[in-house]
Amino acid sequence: MPAFSLEPEQTAWCAELRTLAAERLRPLAEKGEPGRVNRPLVAELGRLGLLARLFTSGALDLCLMRESLAQVCTDAETALALQGLGAHPVHAHGTPAQREHWLPRVADGGAVAAFALSEPGAGSDAAALSLTARPDGPGRWRLTGEKCWISNAPEADLYTVFARTTPEAGARGVTAFLVPADRPGLTGAALEMLSPHPIGSLDFDAVPVTADDVLGEPDRGFRVAMGTLNLFRPSVGAFAVGMAQAALDATLAHTARREAFGGRLSDLQAVAHRVAEMALRTDAARLMVYAAATAYDAGAPDVPKRSAMAKLLATETAQYVVDAAVQLHGARALRRGHLLEHLYREVRAPRVYEGASEVQRGIIAKELYAHLEAR
């Protein structure tokens, strides 16, 4: 891969996104109800053209959007990302009719999308999912089972749902379905989480689906899921980098002005070295995220490994940086409403969702040994 750096136009666009987030998105985010889909915020993302850009941009643009928004408004970043995650399978694998009906509505913020893969017994082991698609005549199935920890559930308008169509076939027996929220037999409930995002469980009681609802091909849905995750994993890293940068910026400002022990905190070598380490790790993670996204856009053969590395390094880095920022701010950072109190709750989940850190290490090792055998 060639050496990587942002073009001036890209840098300017990121600055513009941060301004939009501060002026138009954050006020809407602050009015939202915790744990519920903020539809005015989603609609504003649509009016700004950011949701439509999810379907016309590459992985690097997606990373730049998520990092820039995360620095200023994590709620806006998450709303944007969930629209992309839920609807990307429709964009990449949907029929012309599916795409024509749903993508314009997702792009303008009128329809909320969700990606329904995880289950109570199949979180990290996604291939072990047990939501069953039982045959119900030619080209027809009934979905029975449960999904859990689904972002935007149970309030989404459409779900990309992964179900088992061939028993005991592992990853090769999974089919992706586009399931509108108004299908009979589909119900759900909200879950209360550490960070109050819209997330819930879904219950499928013989929900009817047909061949017209299939995304891609029957029994090939696991490829739909993994292809989506390979695209979005680097951008989860970008989200983490954005949070790390926000924590670093706050720490620089605080330590430069805070008086303690006869001088500024920044005059203390222990503090200065800690801040330097925070900056070092944040920049290293950013570069790995950009490199993984560039590899995806270039069609490189090692995208799964690069995507896993980017997500792993960036999310672990963000956890370190935010924790260090809290430590250097002291008790004030633990007060409800403080930026770092917010980031401290936000930063934990990305190390779990879309493949926990341990899963990413497994992917990396698998790809390394596969490359060794191929040589």
CSV table of C-alpha atoms in Angstrom, one decimal:
chain,number,residue,atom,x,y,z
A,1,MET,CA,0.0,0.0,0.0
A,2,PRO,CA,1.2,3.5,-0.7
A,3,ALA,CA,2.1,6.0,2.1
A,4,PHE,CA,-1.1,7.6,3.3
A,5,SER,CA,-2.1,11.2,4.1
A,6,LEU,CA,-5.3,13.2,3.8
A,7,GLU,CA,-5.7,15.6,0.9
A,8,PRO,CA,-6.4,19.3,1.9
A,9,GLU,CA,-10.0,18.9,0.6
A,10,GLN,CA,-10.5,16.0,2.9
A,11,THR,CA,-9.1,17.9,5.9
A,12,ALA,CA,-11.4,20.9,5.1
A,13,TRP,CA,-14.4,18.6,4.8
A,14,CYS,CA,-13.7,17.1,8.2
A,15,ALA,CA,-13.5,20.6,9.7
A,16,GLU,CA,-16.9,21.4,8.1
A,17,LEU,CA,-18.4,18.2,9.5
A,18,ARG,CA,-17.3,19.2,13.0
A,19,THR,CA,-18.8,22.6,12.6
A,20,LEU,CA,-22.1,21.1,11.4
A,21,ALA,CA,-22.1,18.7,14.3
A,22,ALA,CA,-21.7,21.5,16.8
A,23,GLU,CA,-24.2,23.9,15.3
A,24,ARG,CA,-26.9,21.7,13.9
A,25,LEU,CA,-26.6,18.1,15.3
A,26,ARG,CA,-25.6,18.5,18.9
A,27,PRO,CA,-28.6,20.7,19.8
A,28,LEU,CA,-30.9,18.0,18.5
A,29,ALA,CA,-29.0,15.3,20.2
A,30,GLU,CA,-29.3,17.1,23.5
A,31,LYS,CA,-33.1,17.1,23.2
A,32,GLY,CA,-33.3,13.4,22.5
A,33,GLU,CA,-34.7,10.9,25.0
A,34,PRO,CA,-32.0,8.6,26.3
A,35,GLY,CA,-32.4,5.1,25.0
A,36,ARG,CA,-34.8,6.0,22.2
A,37,VAL,CA,-34.3,6.6,18.5
A,38,ASN,CA,-33.9,10.3,17.9
A,39,ARG,CA,-35.8,10.7,14.7
A,40,PRO,CA,-35.3,14.5,14.4
A,41,LEU,CA,-31.6,13.9,14.6
A,42,VAL,CA,-31.7,11.2,12.0
A,43,ALA,CA,-33.8,13.5,9.7
A,44,GLU,CA,-31.3,16.3,10.1
A,45,LEU,CA,-28.5,13.9,9.1
A,46,GLY,CA,-30.6,13.2,6.0
A,47,ARG,CA,-31.1,16.9,5.2
A,48,LEU,CA,-27.4,17.5,5.5
A,49,GLY,CA,-26.8,14.8,2.8
A,50,LEU,CA,-24.7,12.7,5.2
A,51,LEU,CA,-27.0,9.6,5.1
A,52,ALA,CA,-27.1,9.6,1.3
A,53,ARG,CA,-23.3,9.8,1.3
A,54,LEU,CA,-23.2,6.4,3.1
A,55,PHE,CA,-24.2,4.8,-0.1
A,56,THR,CA,-22.0,6.7,-2.5
A,57,SER,CA,-18.7,6.9,-0.6
A,58,GLY,CA,-16.0,4.4,0.1
A,59,ALA,CA,-14.6,3.2,3.4
A,60,LEU,CA,-12.3,6.1,3.9
A,61,ASP,CA,-15.1,8.7,3.6
A,62,LEU,CA,-17.1,6.6,6.1
A,63,CYS,CA,-14.2,6.7,8.5
A,64,LEU,CA,-13.8,10.5,8.1
A,65,MET,CA,-17.5,11.1,8.7
A,66,ARG,CA,-17.6,8.9,11.8
A,67,GLU,CA,-14.3,10.3,13.3
A,68,SER,CA,-15.3,13.9,12.7
A,69,LEU,CA,-18.8,13.6,14.1
A,70,ALA,CA,-17.5,11.6,17.1
A,71,GLN,CA,-15.2,14.4,18.1
A,72,VAL,CA,-18.2,16.7,18.6
A,73,CYS,CA,-21.4,14.6,19.0
A,74,THR,CA,-21.3,10.9,19.6
A,75,ASP,CA,-25.1,10.6,19.3
A,76,ALA,CA,-25.0,12.0,15.8
A,77,GLU,CA,-22.1,9.7,14.9
A,78,THR,CA,-24.0,6.7,16.2
A,79,ALA,CA,-27.2,7.6,14.4
A,80,LEU,CA,-25.4,7.9,11.1
A,81,ALA,CA,-23.4,4.6,11.6
A,82,LEU,CA,-26.5,2.6,12.5
A,83,GLN,CA,-28.3,3.8,9.4
A,84,GLY,CA,-25.4,2.6,7.3
A,85,LEU,CA,-24.9,-0.7,9.1
A,86,GLY,CA,-28.6,-1.6,8.8
A,87,ALA,CA,-29.1,-0.5,5.2
A,88,HIS,CA,-25.7,-1.4,3.7
A,89,PRO,CA,-26.8,-5.0,3.0
A,90,VAL,CA,-29.8,-3.6,1.1
A,91,HIS,CA,-27.5,-1.3,-0.9
A,92,ALA,CA,-24.9,-4.0,-1.6
A,93,HIS,CA,-27.2,-7.1,-2.1
A,94,GLY,CA,-30.7,-5.9,-2.5
A,95,THR,CA,-32.9,-6.4,-5.5
A,96,PRO,CA,-33.8,-3.3,-7.6
A,97,ALA,CA,-37.2,-3.3,-5.9
A,98,GLN,CA,-35.8,-3.5,-2.4
A,99,ARG,CA,-33.3,-0.7,-3.2
A,100,GLU,CA,-35.8,1.5,-4.8
A,101,HIS,CA,-38.3,1.2,-2.0
A,102,TRP,CA,-36.0,1.5,1.0
A,103,LEU,CA,-32.7,3.3,0.2
A,104,PRO,CA,-34.3,6.8,-0.5
A,105,ARG,CA,-36.2,6.6,2.7
A,106,VAL,CA,-33.1,5.7,4.7
A,107,ALA,CA,-31.1,8.4,3.0
A,108,ASP,CA,-33.5,11.2,3.8
A,109,GLY,CA,-33.9,10.0,7.4
A,110,GLY,CA,-37.5,9.0,7.0
A,111,ALA,CA,-36.9,5.3,7.7
A,112,VAL,CA,-34.7,3.9,10.5
A,113,ALA,CA,-32.6,0.8,9.7
A,114,ALA,CA,-31.2,-1.9,11.9
A,115,PHE,CA,-28.7,-4.8,11.5
A,116,ALA,CA,-30.1,-7.9,13.3
A,117,LEU,CA,-27.3,-10.5,13.7
A,118,SER,CA,-26.6,-11.1,17.4
A,119,GLU,CA,-28.6,-13.5,19.5
A,120,PRO,CA,-28.6,-14.4,23.2
A,121,GLY,CA,-26.5,-17.5,22.4
A,122,ALA,CA,-24.7,-16.2,19.4
A,123,GLY,CA,-23.0,-12.9,20.0
A,124,SER,CA,-19.3,-13.3,19.2
A,125,ASP,CA,-20.0,-16.7,17.6
A,126,ALA,CA,-22.2,-15.3,14.9
A,127,ALA,CA,-22.2,-18.5,12.8
A,128,ALA,CA,-23.9,-20.3,15.7
A,129,LEU,CA,-27.2,-18.3,15.3
A,130,SER,CA,-30.4,-20.2,15.9
A,131,LEU,CA,-33.1,-17.9,14.6
A,132,THR,CA,-34.9,-20.4,12.3
A,133,ALA,CA,-36.3,-19.8,8.9
A,134,ARG,CA,-38.7,-22.8,8.4
A,135,PRO,CA,-40.0,-23.5,4.9
A,136,ASP,CA,-43.6,-22.5,4.4
A,137,GLY,CA,-44.1,-23.4,0.8
A,138,PRO,CA,-42.1,-22.6,-2.4
A,139,GLY,CA,-40.0,-19.5,-1.8
A,140,ARG,CA,-41.6,-18.8,1.6
A,141,TRP,CA,-40.4,-19.1,5.2
A,142,ARG,CA,-41.5,-18.4,8.8
A,143,LEU,CA,-38.9,-16.8,11.1
A,144,THR,CA,-39.0,-18.1,14.7
A,145,GLY,CA,-36.6,-17.2,17.5
A,146,GLU,CA,-34.9,-14.2,19.1
A,147,LYS,CA,-32.4,-11.5,18.4
A,148,CYS,CA,-30.7,-9.5,21.1
A,149,TRP,CA,-28.6,-6.3,21.5
A,150,ILE,CA,-29.9,-5.0,18.2
A,151,SER,CA,-29.2,-1.2,17.9
A,152,ASN,CA,-32.3,0.8,16.9
A,153,ALA,CA,-34.6,-2.1,18.0
A,154,PRO,CA,-37.4,-2.2,18.6
A,155,GLU,CA,-38.1,1.2,16.9
A,156,ALA,CA,-36.5,0.6,13.5
A,157,ASP,CA,-38.6,0.6,10.3
A,158,LEU,CA,-36.6,-2.1,8.6
A,159,TYR,CA,-34.3,-4.9,9.8
A,160,THR,CA,-31.6,-6.8,8.0
A,161,VAL,CA,-32.2,-10.2,9.7
A,162,PHE,CA,-29.9,-13.2,9.5
A,163,ALA,CA,-31.6,-16.6,10.0
A,164,ARG,CA,-30.8,-20.2,9.7
A,165,THR,CA,-32.3,-21.8,6.6
A,166,THR,CA,-30.2,-25.0,6.6
A,167,PRO,CA,-29.9,-26.8,10.0
A,168,GLU,CA,-26.4,-27.8,11.3
A,169,ALA,CA,-24.7,-26.1,8.3
A,170,GLY,CA,-22.8,-23.5,10.3
A,171,ALA,CA,-22.0,-20.3,8.4
A,172,ARG,CA,-23.1,-22.0,5.1
A,173,GLY,CA,-26.7,-22.3,6.2
A,174,VAL,CA,-27.6,-18.7,6.9
A,175,THR,CA,-29.8,-16.4,4.8
A,176,ALA,CA,-30.2,-12.6,5.0
A,177,PHE,CA,-33.7,-11.2,4.9
A,178,LEU,CA,-35.0,-7.7,4.7
A,179,VAL,CA,-37.9,-7.6,7.2
A,180,PRO,CA,-40.1,-4.5,7.6
A,181,ALA,CA,-41.0,-3.8,11.1
A,182,ASP,CA,-44.8,-4.2,10.5
A,183,ARG,CA,-44.6,-7.9,9.7
A,184,PRO,CA,-47.0,-9.9,11.8
A,185,GLY,CA,-45.4,-11.8,14.6
A,186,LEU,CA,-42.5,-9.4,15.0
A,187,THR,CA,-42.3,-7.7,18.4
A,188,GLY,CA,-39.5,-6.3,20.5
A,189,ALA,CA,-38.4,-4.6,23.8
A,190,ALA,CA,-35.9,-2.0,24.7
A,191,LEU,CA,-32.9,-2.8,26.8
A,192,GLU,CA,-31.3,-0.6,29.4
A,193,MET,CA,-27.5,-0.4,28.8
A,194,LEU,CA,-24.5,1.3,30.4
A,195,SER,CA,-24.6,4.0,27.7
A,196,PRO,CA,-28.3,4.9,26.9
A,197,HIS,CA,-28.5,4.2,23.2
A,198,PRO,CA,-31.5,2.8,21.4
A,199,ILE,CA,-30.9,-1.0,21.6
A,200,GLY,CA,-33.2,-3.9,22.2
A,201,SER,CA,-34.3,-7.4,21.6
A,202,LEU,CA,-36.6,-8.8,18.9
A,203,ASP,CA,-39.0,-11.7,19.1
A,204,PHE,CA,-40.0,-13.6,15.9
A,205,ASP,CA,-43.2,-15.6,16.2
A,206,ALA,CA,-43.5,-17.3,12.8
A,207,VAL,CA,-42.8,-14.0,11.0
A,208,PRO,CA,-43.6,-14.5,7.3
A,209,VAL,CA,-40.9,-13.8,4.7
A,210,THR,CA,-40.6,-14.7,1.0
A,211,ALA,CA,-38.0,-15.0,-1.7
A,212,ASP,CA,-38.7,-11.3,-2.4
A,213,ASP,CA,-37.3,-10.5,1.0
A,214,VAL,CA,-34.0,-12.4,0.6
A,215,LEU,CA,-30.8,-10.2,0.4
A,216,GLY,CA,-28.3,-11.9,-1.9
A,217,GLU,CA,-28.9,-15.7,-2.1
A,218,PRO,CA,-30.4,-18.3,0.2
A,219,ASP,CA,-27.8,-19.9,2.5
A,220,ARG,CA,-25.2,-17.3,1.5
A,221,GLY,CA,-26.2,-14.7,4.1
A,222,PHE,CA,-23.1,-15.1,6.2
A,223,ARG,CA,-21.2,-13.5,3.4
A,224,VAL,CA,-23.6,-10.6,3.5
A,225,ALA,CA,-22.9,-10.2,7.2
A,226,MET,CA,-19.1,-10.5,7.0
A,227,GLY,CA,-18.9,-8.2,4.0
A,228,THR,CA,-20.8,-5.5,5.9
A,229,LEU,CA,-18.7,-5.9,9.0
A,230,ASN,CA,-15.4,-5.8,7.0
A,231,LEU,CA,-16.6,-2.4,5.7
A,232,PHE,CA,-17.8,-1.0,9.0
A,233,ARG,CA,-15.1,-2.4,11.4
A,234,PRO,CA,-12.5,0.2,10.4
A,235,SER,CA,-15.1,2.9,10.8
A,236,VAL,CA,-15.8,1.6,14.3
A,237,GLY,CA,-12.1,2.3,14.8
A,238,ALA,CA,-12.7,5.8,13.4
A,239,PHE,CA,-15.5,6.4,15.9
A,240,ALA,CA,-13.1,5.4,18.7
A,241,VAL,CA,-10.4,7.7,17.3
A,242,GLY,CA,-12.8,10.6,17.3
A,243,MET,CA,-13.6,9.9,21.0
A,244,ALA,CA,-9.9,9.6,21.8
A,245,GLN,CA,-9.2,12.9,20.1
A,246,ALA,CA,-12.0,14.7,22.0
A,247,ALA,CA,-10.6,13.3,25.3
A,248,LEU,CA,-7.0,14.3,24.3
A,249,ASP,CA,-8.1,17.9,23.3
A,250,ALA,CA,-10.0,18.3,26.6
A,251,THR,CA,-6.9,17.0,28.5
A,252,LEU,CA,-4.5,19.4,26.8
A,253,ALA,CA,-6.7,22.4,27.6
A,254,HIS,CA,-7.2,21.3,31.2
A,255,THR,CA,-3.6,20.5,32.0
A,256,ALA,CA,-2.4,23.7,30.4
A,257,ARG,CA,-4.4,25.9,32.7
A,258,ARG,CA,-4.9,23.9,35.9
A,259,GLU,CA,-2.8,25.2,38.7
A,260,ALA,CA,-1.5,22.6,41.2
A,261,PHE,CA,1.7,22.0,43.2
A,262,GLY,CA,3.0,25.5,42.5
A,263,GLY,CA,2.6,25.5,38.8
A,264,ARG,CA,0.5,24.1,35.9
A,265,LEU,CA,-0.3,20.4,35.6
A,266,SER,CA,1.5,20.4,32.2
A,267,ASP,CA,4.7,21.4,34.0
A,268,LEU,CA,4.8,18.0,35.8
A,269,GLN,CA,6.8,15.5,33.8
A,270,ALA,CA,4.5,12.6,34.8
A,271,VAL,CA,1.5,14.5,33.4
A,272,ALA,CA,3.3,15.7,30.2
A,273,HIS,CA,4.5,12.2,29.4
A,274,ARG,CA,1.0,10.8,30.0
A,275,VAL,CA,-0.4,13.3,27.5
A,276,ALA,CA,2.3,12.5,25.0
A,277,GLU,CA,1.5,8.8,25.3
A,278,MET,CA,-2.2,9.6,24.7
A,279,ALA,CA,-1.3,11.6,21.6
A,280,LEU,CA,1.0,8.9,20.3
A,281,ARG,CA,-1.5,6.1,20.6
A,282,THR,CA,-4.3,8.2,19.1
A,283,ASP,CA,-2.3,9.1,16.0
A,284,ALA,CA,-1.1,5.5,15.6
A,285,ALA,CA,-4.7,4.2,15.8
A,286,ARG,CA,-5.8,6.9,13.3
A,287,LEU,CA,-3.2,5.8,10.8
A,288,MET,CA,-4.1,2.2,11.1
A,289,VAL,CA,-7.8,3.0,10.6
A,290,TYR,CA,-7.1,5.1,7.5
A,291,ALA,CA,-4.8,2.4,6.1
A,292,ALA,CA,-7.5,-0.3,6.5
A,293,ALA,CA,-10.1,1.9,4.9
A,294,THR,CA,-7.8,2.7,2.0
A,295,ALA,CA,-7.1,-1.0,1.6
A,296,TYR,CA,-10.8,-1.7,1.5
A,297,ASP,CA,-11.4,0.9,-1.2
A,298,ALA,CA,-8.5,-0.4,-3.2
A,299,GLY,CA,-9.9,-4.0,-3.1
A,300,ALA,CA,-6.8,-5.3,-1.3
A,301,PRO,CA,-6.8,-9.1,-0.5
A,302,ASP,CA,-6.0,-8.6,3.2
A,303,VAL,CA,-9.1,-6.5,4.1
A,304,PRO,CA,-10.4,-8.9,6.9
A,305,LYS,CA,-7.0,-8.7,8.7
A,306,ARG,CA,-6.6,-5.0,8.2
A,307,SER,CA,-10.2,-4.3,9.3
A,308,ALA,CA,-9.7,-6.4,12.4
A,309,MET,CA,-6.4,-4.8,13.3
A,310,ALA,CA,-7.9,-1.3,12.9
A,311,LYS,CA,-10.9,-1.9,15.0
A,312,LEU,CA,-8.8,-3.7,17.7
A,313,LEU,CA,-6.1,-1.1,18.0
A,314,ALA,CA,-8.4,1.9,17.8
A,315,THR,CA,-11.0,0.7,20.3
A,316,GLU,CA,-8.4,-0.4,22.8
A,317,THR,CA,-6.5,2.9,22.4
A,318,ALA,CA,-9.7,4.9,22.9
A,319,GLN,CA,-10.3,3.1,26.2
A,320,TYR,CA,-6.8,3.9,27.4
A,321,VAL,CA,-7.0,7.6,26.3
A,322,VAL,CA,-10.4,8.3,27.8
A,323,ASP,CA,-9.4,6.6,31.0
A,324,ALA,CA,-6.2,8.6,31.2
A,325,ALA,CA,-8.1,11.8,30.5
A,326,VAL,CA,-10.4,11.0,33.4
A,327,GLN,CA,-7.5,10.4,35.7
A,328,LEU,CA,-5.8,13.7,34.8
A,329,HIS,CA,-9.0,15.7,35.2
A,330,GLY,CA,-9.8,14.2,38.6
A,331,ALA,CA,-13.2,14.1,40.3
A,332,ARG,CA,-14.7,16.8,38.0
A,333,ALA,CA,-14.6,14.3,35.1
A,334,LEU,CA,-16.8,11.9,37.0
A,335,ARG,CA,-19.6,14.4,37.4
A,336,ARG,CA,-22.8,13.6,35.4
A,337,GLY,CA,-22.8,15.8,32.3
A,338,HIS,CA,-19.1,16.3,32.0
A,339,LEU,CA,-17.7,15.4,28.5
A,340,LEU,CA,-15.4,12.8,29.9
A,341,GLU,CA,-18.1,11.2,32.0
A,342,HIS,CA,-20.0,10.9,28.8
A,343,LEU,CA,-17.1,9.5,26.8
A,344,TYR,CA,-16.2,7.1,29.6
A,345,ARG,CA,-19.6,5.4,29.2
A,346,GLU,CA,-19.5,5.6,25.4
A,347,VAL,CA,-16.0,4.2,24.9
A,348,ARG,CA,-16.6,0.8,26.4
A,349,ALA,CA,-19.1,-0.7,24.0
A,350,PRO,CA,-17.0,-0.5,20.8
A,351,ARG,CA,-14.6,-3.1,22.2
A,352,VAL,CA,-17.6,-5.5,22.2
A,353,TYR,CA,-19.9,-4.9,19.3
A,354,GLU,CA,-19.2,-5.8,15.7
A,355,GLY,CA,-16.8,-8.4,17.0
A,356,ALA,CA,-15.2,-8.2,20.5
A,357,SER,CA,-11.5,-7.5,20.8
A,358,GLU,CA,-10.9,-11.2,21.3
A,359,VAL,CA,-12.7,-12.0,18.1
A,360,GLN,CA,-10.5,-9.5,16.2
A,361,ARG,CA,-7.4,-11.2,17.5
A,362,GLY,CA,-8.8,-14.5,16.3
A,363,ILE,CA,-9.4,-13.1,12.9
A,364,ILE,CA,-5.9,-11.6,12.7
A,365,ALA,CA,-4.3,-14.8,13.7
A,366,LYS,CA,-6.4,-16.9,11.3
A,367,GLU,CA,-5.5,-14.6,8.4
A,368,LEU,CA,-1.8,-14.6,9.3
A,369,TYR,CA,-1.6,-18.4,9.3
A,370,ALA,CA,-3.7,-18.7,6.1
A,371,HIS,CA,-1.2,-16.4,4.4
A,372,LEU,CA,1.7,-18.6,5.7
A,373,GLU,CA,0.1,-21.7,4.3
A,374,ALA,CA,-0.6,-20.1,1.0
A,375,ARG,CA,3.1,-19.2,0.6
